[in-house]
Short mmCIF file of C-alpha atoms and ligand atoms in Angstrom, two decimals:
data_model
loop_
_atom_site.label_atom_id
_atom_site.label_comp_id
_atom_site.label_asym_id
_atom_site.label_seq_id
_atom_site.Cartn_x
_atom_site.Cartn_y
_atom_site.Cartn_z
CA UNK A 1 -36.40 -64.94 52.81
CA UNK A 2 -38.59 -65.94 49.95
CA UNK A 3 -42.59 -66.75 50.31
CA UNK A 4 -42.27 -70.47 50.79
CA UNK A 5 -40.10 -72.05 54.19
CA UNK A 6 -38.46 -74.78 53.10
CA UNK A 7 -36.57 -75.31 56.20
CA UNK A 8 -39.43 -76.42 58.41
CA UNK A 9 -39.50 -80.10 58.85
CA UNK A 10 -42.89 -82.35 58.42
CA UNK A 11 -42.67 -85.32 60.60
CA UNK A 12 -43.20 -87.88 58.17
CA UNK A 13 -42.92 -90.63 60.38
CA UNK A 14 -46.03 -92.96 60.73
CA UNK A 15 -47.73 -91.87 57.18
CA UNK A 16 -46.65 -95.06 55.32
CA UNK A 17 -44.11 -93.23 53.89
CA UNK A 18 -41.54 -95.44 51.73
CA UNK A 19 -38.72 -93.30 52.51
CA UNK A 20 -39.27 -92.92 56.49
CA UNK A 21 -41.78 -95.99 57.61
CA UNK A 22 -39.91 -99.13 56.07
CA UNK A 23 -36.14 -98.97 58.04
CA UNK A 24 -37.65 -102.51 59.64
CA UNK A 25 -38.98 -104.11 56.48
CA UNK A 26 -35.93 -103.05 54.18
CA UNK A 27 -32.87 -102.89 56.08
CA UNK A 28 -33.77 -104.26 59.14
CA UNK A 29 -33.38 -101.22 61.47
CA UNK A 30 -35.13 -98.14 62.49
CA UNK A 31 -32.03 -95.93 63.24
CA UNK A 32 -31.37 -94.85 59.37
CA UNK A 33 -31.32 -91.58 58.18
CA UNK A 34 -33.23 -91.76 55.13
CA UNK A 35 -31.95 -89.67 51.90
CA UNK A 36 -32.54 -92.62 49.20
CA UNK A 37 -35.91 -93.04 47.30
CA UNK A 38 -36.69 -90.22 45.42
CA UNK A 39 -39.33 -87.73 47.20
CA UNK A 40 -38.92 -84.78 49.04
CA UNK A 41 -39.32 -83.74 52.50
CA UNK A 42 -41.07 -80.56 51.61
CA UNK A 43 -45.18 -80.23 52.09
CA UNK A 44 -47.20 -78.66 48.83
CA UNK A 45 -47.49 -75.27 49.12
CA UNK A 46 -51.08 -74.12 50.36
CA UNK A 47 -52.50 -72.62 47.04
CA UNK A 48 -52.24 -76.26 45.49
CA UNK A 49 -53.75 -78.12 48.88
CA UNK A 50 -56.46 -75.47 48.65
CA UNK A 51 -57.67 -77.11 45.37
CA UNK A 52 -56.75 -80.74 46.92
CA UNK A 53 -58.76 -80.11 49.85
CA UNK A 54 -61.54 -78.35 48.04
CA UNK A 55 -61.86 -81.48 45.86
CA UNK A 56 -61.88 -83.91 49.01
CA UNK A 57 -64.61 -81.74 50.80
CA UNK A 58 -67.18 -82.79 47.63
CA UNK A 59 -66.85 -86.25 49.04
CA UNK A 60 -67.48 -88.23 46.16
CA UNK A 61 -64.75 -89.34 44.35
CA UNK A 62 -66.22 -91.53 41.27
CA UNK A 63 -64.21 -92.46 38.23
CA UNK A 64 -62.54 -89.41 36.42
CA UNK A 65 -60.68 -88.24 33.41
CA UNK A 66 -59.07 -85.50 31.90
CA UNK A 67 -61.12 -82.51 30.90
CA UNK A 68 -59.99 -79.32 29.58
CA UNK A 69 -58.56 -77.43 32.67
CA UNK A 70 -56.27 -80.56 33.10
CA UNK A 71 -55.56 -80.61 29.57
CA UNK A 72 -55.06 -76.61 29.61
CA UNK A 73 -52.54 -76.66 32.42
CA UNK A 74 -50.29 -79.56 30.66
CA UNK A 75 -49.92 -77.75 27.49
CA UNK A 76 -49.41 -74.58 28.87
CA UNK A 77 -46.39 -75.72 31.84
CA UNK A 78 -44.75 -77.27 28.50
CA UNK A 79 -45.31 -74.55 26.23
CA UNK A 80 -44.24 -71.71 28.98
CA UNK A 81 -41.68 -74.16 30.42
CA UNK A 82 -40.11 -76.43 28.00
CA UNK A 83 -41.52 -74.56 24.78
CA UNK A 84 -43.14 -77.01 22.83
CA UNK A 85 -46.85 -77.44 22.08
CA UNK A 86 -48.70 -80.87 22.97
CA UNK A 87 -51.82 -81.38 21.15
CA UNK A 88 -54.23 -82.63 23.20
CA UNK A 89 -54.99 -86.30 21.63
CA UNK A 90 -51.05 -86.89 21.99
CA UNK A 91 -51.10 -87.44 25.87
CA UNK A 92 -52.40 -90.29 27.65
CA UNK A 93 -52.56 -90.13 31.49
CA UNK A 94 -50.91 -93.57 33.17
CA UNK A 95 -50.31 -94.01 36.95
CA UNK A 96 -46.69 -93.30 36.43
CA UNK A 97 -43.26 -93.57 34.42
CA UNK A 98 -42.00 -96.86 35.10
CA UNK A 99 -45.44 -98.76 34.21
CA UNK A 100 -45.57 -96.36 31.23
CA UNK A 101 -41.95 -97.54 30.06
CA UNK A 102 -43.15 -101.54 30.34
CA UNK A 103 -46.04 -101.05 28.17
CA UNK A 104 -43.59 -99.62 25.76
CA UNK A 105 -41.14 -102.36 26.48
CA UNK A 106 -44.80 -104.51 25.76
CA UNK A 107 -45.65 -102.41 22.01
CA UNK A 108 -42.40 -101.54 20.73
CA UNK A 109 -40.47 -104.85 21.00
CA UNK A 110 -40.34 -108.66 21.57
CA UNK A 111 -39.58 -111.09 23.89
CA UNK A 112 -35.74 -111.56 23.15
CA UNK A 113 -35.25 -108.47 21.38
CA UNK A 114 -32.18 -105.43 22.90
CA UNK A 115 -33.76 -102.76 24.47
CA UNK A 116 -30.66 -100.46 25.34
CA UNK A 117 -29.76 -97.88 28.54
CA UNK A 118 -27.09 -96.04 30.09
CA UNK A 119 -25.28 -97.28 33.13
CA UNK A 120 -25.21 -96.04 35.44
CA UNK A 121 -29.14 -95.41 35.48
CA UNK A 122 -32.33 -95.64 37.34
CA UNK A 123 -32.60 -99.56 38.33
CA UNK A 124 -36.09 -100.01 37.32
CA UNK A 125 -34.88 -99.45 33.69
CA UNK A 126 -32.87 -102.98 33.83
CA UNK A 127 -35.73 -104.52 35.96
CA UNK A 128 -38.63 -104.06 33.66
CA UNK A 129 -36.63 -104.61 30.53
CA UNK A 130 -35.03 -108.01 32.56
CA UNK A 131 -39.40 -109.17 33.66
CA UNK A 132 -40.45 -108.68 30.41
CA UNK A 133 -37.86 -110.92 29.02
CA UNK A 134 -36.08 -108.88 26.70
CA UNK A 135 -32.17 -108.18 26.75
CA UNK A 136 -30.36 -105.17 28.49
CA UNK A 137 -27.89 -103.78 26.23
CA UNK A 138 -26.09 -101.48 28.22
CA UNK A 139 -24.06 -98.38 26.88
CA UNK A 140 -22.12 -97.82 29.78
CA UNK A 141 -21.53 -93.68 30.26
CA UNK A 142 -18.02 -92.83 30.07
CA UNK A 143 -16.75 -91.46 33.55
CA UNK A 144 -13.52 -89.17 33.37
CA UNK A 145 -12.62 -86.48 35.70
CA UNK A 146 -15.09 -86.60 37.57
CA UNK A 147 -17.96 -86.42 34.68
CA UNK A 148 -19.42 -88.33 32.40
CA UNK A 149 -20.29 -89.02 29.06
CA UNK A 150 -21.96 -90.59 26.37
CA UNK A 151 -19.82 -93.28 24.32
CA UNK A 152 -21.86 -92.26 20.95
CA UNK A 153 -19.74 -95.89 18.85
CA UNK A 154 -20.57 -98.01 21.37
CA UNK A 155 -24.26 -96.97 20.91
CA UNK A 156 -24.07 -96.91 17.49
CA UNK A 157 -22.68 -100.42 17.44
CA UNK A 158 -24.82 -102.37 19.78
CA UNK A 159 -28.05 -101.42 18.41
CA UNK A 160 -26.72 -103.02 14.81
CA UNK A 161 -25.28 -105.89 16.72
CA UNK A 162 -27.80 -106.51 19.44
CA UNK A 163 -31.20 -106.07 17.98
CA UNK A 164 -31.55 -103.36 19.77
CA UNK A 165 -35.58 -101.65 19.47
CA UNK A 166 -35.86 -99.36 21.95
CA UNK A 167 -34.06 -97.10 24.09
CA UNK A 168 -34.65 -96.28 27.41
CA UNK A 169 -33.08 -92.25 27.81
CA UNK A 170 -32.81 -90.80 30.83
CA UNK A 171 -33.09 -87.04 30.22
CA UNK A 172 -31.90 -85.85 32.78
CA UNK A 173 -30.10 -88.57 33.91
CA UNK A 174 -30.53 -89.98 37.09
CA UNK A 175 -28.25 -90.87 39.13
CA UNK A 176 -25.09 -89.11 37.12
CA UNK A 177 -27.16 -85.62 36.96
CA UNK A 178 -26.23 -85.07 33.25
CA UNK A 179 -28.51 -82.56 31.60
CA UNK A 180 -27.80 -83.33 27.99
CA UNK A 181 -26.80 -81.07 25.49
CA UNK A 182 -28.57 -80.63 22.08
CA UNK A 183 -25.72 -81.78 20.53
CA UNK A 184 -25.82 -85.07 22.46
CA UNK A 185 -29.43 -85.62 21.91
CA UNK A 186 -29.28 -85.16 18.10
CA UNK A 187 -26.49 -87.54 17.88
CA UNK A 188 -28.40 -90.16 19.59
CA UNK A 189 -31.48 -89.28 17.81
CA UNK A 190 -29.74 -89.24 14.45
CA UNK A 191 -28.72 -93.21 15.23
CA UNK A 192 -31.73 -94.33 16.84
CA UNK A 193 -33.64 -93.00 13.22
CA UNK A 194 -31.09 -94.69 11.15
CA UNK A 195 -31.51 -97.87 13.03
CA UNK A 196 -35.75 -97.69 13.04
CA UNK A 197 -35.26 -97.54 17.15
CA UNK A 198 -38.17 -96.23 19.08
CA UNK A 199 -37.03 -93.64 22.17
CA UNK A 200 -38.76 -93.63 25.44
CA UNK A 201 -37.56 -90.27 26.67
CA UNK A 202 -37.43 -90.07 30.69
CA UNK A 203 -37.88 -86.33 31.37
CA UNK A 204 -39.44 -87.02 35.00
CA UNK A 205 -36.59 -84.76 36.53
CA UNK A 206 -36.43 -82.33 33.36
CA UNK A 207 -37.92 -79.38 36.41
CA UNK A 208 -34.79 -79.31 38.04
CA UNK A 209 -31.76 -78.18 36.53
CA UNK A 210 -29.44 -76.08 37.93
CA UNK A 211 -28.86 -72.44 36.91
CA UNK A 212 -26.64 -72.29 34.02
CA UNK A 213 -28.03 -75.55 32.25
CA UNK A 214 -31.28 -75.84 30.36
CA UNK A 215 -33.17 -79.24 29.64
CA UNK A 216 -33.89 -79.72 25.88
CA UNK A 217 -36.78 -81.59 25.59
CA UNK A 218 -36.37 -84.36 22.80
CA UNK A 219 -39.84 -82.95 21.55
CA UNK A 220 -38.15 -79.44 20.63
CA UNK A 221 -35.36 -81.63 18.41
CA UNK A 222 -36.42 -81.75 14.79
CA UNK A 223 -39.84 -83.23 13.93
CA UNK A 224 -38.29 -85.72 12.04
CA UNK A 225 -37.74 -87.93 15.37
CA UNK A 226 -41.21 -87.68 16.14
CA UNK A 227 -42.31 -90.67 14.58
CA UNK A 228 -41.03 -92.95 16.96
CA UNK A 229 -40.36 -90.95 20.13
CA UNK A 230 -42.85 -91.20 23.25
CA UNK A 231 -41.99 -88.54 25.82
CA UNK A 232 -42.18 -89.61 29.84
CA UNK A 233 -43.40 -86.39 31.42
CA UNK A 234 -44.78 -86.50 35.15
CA UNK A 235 -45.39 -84.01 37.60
CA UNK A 236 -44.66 -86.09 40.46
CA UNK A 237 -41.21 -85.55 40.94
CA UNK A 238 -41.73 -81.56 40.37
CA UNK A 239 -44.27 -81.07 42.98
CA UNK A 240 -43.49 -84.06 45.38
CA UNK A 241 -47.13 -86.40 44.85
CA UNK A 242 -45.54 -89.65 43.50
CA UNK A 243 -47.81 -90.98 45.48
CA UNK A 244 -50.80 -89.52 43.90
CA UNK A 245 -49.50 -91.89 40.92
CA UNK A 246 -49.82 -89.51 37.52
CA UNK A 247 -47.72 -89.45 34.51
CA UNK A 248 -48.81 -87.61 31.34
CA UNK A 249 -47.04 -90.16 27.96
CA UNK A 250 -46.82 -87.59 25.10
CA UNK A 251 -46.70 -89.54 21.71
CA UNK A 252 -47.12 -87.26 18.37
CA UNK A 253 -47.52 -90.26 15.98
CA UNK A 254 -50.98 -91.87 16.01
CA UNK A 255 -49.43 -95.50 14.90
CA UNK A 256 -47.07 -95.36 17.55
CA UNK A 257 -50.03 -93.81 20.34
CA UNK A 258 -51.91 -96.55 19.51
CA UNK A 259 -49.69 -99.80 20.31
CA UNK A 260 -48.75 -98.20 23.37
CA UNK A 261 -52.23 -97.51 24.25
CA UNK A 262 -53.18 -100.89 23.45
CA UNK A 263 -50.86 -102.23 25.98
CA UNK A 264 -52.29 -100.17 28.53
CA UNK A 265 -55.83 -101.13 27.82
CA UNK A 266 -54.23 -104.95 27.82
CA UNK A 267 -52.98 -104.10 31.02
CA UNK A 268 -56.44 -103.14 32.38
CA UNK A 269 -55.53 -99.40 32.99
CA UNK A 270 -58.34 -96.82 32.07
CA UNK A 271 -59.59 -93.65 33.99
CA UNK A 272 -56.72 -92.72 36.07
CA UNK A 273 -56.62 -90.74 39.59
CA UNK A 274 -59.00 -88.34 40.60
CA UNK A 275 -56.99 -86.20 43.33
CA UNK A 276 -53.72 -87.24 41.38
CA UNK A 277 -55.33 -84.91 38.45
CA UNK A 278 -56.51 -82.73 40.32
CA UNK A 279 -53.03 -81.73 41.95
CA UNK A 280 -51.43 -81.91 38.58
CA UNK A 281 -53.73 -79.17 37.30
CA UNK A 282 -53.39 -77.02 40.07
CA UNK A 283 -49.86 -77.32 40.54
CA UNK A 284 -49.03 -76.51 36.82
CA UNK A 285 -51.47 -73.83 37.01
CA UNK A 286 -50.08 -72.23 40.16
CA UNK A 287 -46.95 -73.94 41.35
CA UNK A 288 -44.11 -71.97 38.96
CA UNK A 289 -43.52 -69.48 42.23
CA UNK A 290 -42.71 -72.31 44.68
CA UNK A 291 -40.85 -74.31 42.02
CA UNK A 292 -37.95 -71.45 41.49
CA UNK A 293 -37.94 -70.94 45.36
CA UNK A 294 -37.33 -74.92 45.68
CA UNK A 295 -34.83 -74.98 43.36
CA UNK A 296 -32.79 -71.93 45.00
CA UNK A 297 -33.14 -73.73 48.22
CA UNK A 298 -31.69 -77.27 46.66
CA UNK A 299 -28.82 -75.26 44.83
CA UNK A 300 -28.25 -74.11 48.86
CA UNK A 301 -27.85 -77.64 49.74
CA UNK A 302 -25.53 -78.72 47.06
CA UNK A 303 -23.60 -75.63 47.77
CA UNK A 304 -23.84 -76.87 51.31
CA UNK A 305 -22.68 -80.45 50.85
CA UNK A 306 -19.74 -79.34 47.73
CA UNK A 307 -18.23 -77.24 50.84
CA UNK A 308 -18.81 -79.55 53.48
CA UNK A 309 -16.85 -82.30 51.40
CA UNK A 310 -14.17 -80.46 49.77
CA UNK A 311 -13.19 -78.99 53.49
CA UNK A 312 -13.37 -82.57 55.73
CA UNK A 313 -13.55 -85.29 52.78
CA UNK A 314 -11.84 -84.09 49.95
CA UNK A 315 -11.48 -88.28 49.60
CA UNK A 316 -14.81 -88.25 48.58
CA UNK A 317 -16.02 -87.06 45.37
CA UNK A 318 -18.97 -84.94 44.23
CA UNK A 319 -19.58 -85.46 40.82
CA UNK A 320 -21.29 -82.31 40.03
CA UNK A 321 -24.55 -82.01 39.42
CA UNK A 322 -26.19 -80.16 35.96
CA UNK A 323 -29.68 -80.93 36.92
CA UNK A 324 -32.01 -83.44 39.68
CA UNK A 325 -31.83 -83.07 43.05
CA UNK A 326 -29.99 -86.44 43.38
CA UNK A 327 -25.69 -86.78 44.13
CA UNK A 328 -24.19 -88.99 42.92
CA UNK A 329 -20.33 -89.31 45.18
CA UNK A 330 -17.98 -91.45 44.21
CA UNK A 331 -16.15 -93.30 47.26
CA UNK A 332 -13.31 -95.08 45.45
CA UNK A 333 -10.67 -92.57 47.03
CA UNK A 334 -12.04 -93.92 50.65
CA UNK A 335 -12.50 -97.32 49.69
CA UNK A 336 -12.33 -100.29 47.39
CA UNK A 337 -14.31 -102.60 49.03
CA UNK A 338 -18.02 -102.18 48.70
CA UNK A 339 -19.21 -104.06 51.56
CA UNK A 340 -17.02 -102.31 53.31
CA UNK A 341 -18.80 -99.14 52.11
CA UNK A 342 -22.19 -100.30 52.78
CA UNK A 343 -20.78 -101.37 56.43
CA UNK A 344 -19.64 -97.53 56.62
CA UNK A 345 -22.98 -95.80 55.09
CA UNK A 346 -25.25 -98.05 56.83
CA UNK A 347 -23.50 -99.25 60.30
CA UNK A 348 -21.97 -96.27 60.86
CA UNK A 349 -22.98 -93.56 59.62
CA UNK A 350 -26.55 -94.70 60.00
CA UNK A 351 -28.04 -93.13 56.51
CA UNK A 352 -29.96 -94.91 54.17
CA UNK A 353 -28.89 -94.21 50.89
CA UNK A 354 -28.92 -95.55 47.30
CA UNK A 355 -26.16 -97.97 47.10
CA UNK A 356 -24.10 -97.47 43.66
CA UNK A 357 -24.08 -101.00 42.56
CA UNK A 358 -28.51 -101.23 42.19
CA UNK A 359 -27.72 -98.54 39.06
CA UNK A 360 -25.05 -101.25 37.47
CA UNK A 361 -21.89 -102.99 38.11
CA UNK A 362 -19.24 -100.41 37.47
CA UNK A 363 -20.40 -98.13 40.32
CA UNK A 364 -20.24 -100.32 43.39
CA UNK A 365 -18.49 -97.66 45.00
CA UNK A 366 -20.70 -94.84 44.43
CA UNK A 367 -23.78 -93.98 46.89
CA UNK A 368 -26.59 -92.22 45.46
CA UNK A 369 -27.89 -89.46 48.04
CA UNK A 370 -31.16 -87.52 47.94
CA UNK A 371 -30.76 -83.69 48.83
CA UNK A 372 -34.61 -83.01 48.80
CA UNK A 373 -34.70 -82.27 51.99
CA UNK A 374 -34.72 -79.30 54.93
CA UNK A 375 -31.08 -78.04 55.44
CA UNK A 376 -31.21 -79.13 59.14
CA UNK A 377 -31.34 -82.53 57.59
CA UNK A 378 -28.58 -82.49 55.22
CA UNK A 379 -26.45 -81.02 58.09
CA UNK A 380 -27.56 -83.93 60.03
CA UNK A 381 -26.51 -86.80 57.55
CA UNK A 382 -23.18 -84.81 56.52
CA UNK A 383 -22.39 -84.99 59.99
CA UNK A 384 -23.19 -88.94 60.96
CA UNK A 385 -21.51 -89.78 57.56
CA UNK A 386 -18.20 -87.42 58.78
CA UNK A 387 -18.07 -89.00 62.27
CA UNK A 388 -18.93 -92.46 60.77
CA UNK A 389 -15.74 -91.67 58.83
CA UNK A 390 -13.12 -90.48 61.49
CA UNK A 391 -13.97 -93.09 63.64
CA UNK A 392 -14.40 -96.18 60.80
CA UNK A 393 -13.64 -99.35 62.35
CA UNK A 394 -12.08 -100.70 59.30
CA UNK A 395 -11.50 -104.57 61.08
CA UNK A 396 -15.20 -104.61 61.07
C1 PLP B 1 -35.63 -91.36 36.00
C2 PLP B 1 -36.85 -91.75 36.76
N1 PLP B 1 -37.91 -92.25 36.11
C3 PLP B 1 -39.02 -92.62 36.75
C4 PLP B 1 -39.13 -92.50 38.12
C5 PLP B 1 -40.36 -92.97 38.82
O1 PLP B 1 -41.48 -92.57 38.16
P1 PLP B 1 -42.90 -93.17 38.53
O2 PLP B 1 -43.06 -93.09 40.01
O3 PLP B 1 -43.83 -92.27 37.77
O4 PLP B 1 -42.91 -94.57 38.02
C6 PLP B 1 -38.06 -91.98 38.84
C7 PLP B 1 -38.13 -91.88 40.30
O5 PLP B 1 -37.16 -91.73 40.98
C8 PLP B 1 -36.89 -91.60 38.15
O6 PLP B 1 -35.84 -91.11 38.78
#
């Protein structure tokens, strides 16, 4: 037993929660299991609600910014963590990834201009390039044997052909669970420079990767792709407060800091979220412990679910994980119809997952399932999906 119990469960029923409150609005029901939207189950650990708390009890909660503690404990999570150093006029703090990735939509291109991603990927990626009018050029990952990979010509030639100015990189890559190599980043680094593309580098999930595989940050890759790189860091996803709305935008160059922070002071954003800062510093400064006990207890669960398939659903496949604590399984040896897939998950099974087709055409049989949650859980939704699936009407 480690310090930390990550198999209690929090009720999280009735707190507006996305993931457990919205069964009605979304889908229509209240019966669903919920593993989709990415949070976790799991409560902060008491050292960082200490802080939290201790900043509520002053009462007054007036607009803030970043001072030096909160500055301090960013640089020093990525210099201990990720090793590279972040000078402290590089960041700016926005209330979270995806608004950070349309203002750079907003600076770095122009209405009409290819902005280019990797299907299958994180659907807000195609939404916010598809509302701010600009073209989704899509370099679709290459799936074989069960893994997938990065079709380095077709990248190469759709940025020359489509106009392409920016690429959206999702590092690690949700929902496939790729932690790219070196190797791979370099190559796409190498084209993007050739081609005068700027990189928006997702690393929201870079905290979790799985023992065996390291994250390499596209800040630690030569300086020479500085110039046009802005880095998408967050603690949210690492210590479970999405909805305390922080994301820290790392951008070395000054030019290319300043046209994204011009379309963040178009878009009205300045002094960002008091108790959203406030958990930041204190979990960088003192969440490390609970961190490597979390990601023990997620390896459990994959470990958990790999056996759990391979021994009743060997029709279903895991595509292994390198980092995130999202699966991705591909149903295509079950089925070939989709809705007849979403009539299984849904209907039957009763579990609300992430339906492969919102991350891009070519994965309509895929389901995206969240594992960030107590093991009692996971047993739970393995089990309605396995009886869902011995006793599948398939008439409908
Ligand atoms: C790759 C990726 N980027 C961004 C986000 C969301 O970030 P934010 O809430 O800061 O917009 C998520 C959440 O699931 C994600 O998986």
């Amino acid at each position: 037993m480690g310090k930390y119990n990550f198999d209690e469960i929090v009720d999280r029923h009735n707190t507006s929660s996305l993931k457990y409150d919205f069964g009605i609005e979304r889908k229509g029901r209240d019966d669903l299991l919920p593993l989709w939207v990415a949070d976790m189950d799991f409560a902060l650990p008491k050292e960082i609600l200490d802080d939290i708390k201790k900043r509520v009890d002053h009462g007054i909660f007036g607009y803030t910014d970043p001072k030096d503690d909160y500055k301090k404990a960013l640089k020093s999570w990525y210099s201990r963590r990720h090793g590279f150093e972040i000078e402290d006029e590089w960041n700016t703090v926005t209330p979270g990834i995806v608004y950070s990735i349309a203002l750079a939509i907003k600076a770095y291109t122009r209405e009409g201009d290819g902005v280019i991603i990797q299907q299958p990927v994180y659907y807000p990626f195609t939404e916010t390039i598809k509302l701010n009018n600009r073209k989704v050029v899509n370099n679709q990952l290459l799936y074989k044997d069960g893994h997938y990979e990065i079709d380095f010509d077709d990248f190469e030639e759709k940025i020359k052909k489509e106009n392409v100015k920016l690429f959206l990189l999702c590092s690690p890559h949700n929902p496939v669970g790729r932690v790219w190599k070196k190797e791979e980043l370099t190559r796409l680094a190498d084209i993007c420079l050739e081609n005068d593309v700027y990189i928006f580098a997702d690393e929201i999930h870079s905290d979790f990767v799985y023992k065996g595989y390291q994250h390499i940050s596209f800040m630690t890759l030569d300086e020479k792709y500085r110039d046009k790189l802005i880095l998408g860091t967050a603690p949210t996803k690492t210590f479970n407060i999405a909805g305390l709305q922080v994301a820290n935008v790392i951008i070395p160059n000054e030019a290319t800091r300043q046209l994204f922070r011009h379309e963040n002071d178009a878009a009205g954003y300045s002094q960002g979220s008091v108790l959203g800062m406030v958990a930041t510093a204190s979990a960088y400064n003192k969440g490390e412990e609970w961190l490597e006990e979390l990601k023990e207890y997620l390896a459990g669960n994959l470990d958990y679910i790999r056996n759990y398939l391979k021994r009743n659903h060997p029709e279903i496949r895991l595509i292994e994980p390198e980092g995130t604590y999202l699966i991705w399984l591909d149903f295509s040896g079950f089925t070939t119809d989709r809705r007849e897939l979403a009539h299984l998950i849904l209907d039957e099974a009763k579990l609300w997952l992430d339906a492969g087709i919102i991350f891009g055409e070519e994965t309509a049989l895929f389901e995206r399932i969240n594992i960030a949650s107590p093991r009692k859980i996971i047993e739970q939704a393995m089990e309605q999906l396995s009886f869902a699936i011995k006793n599948h009407d398939r008439q409908r």
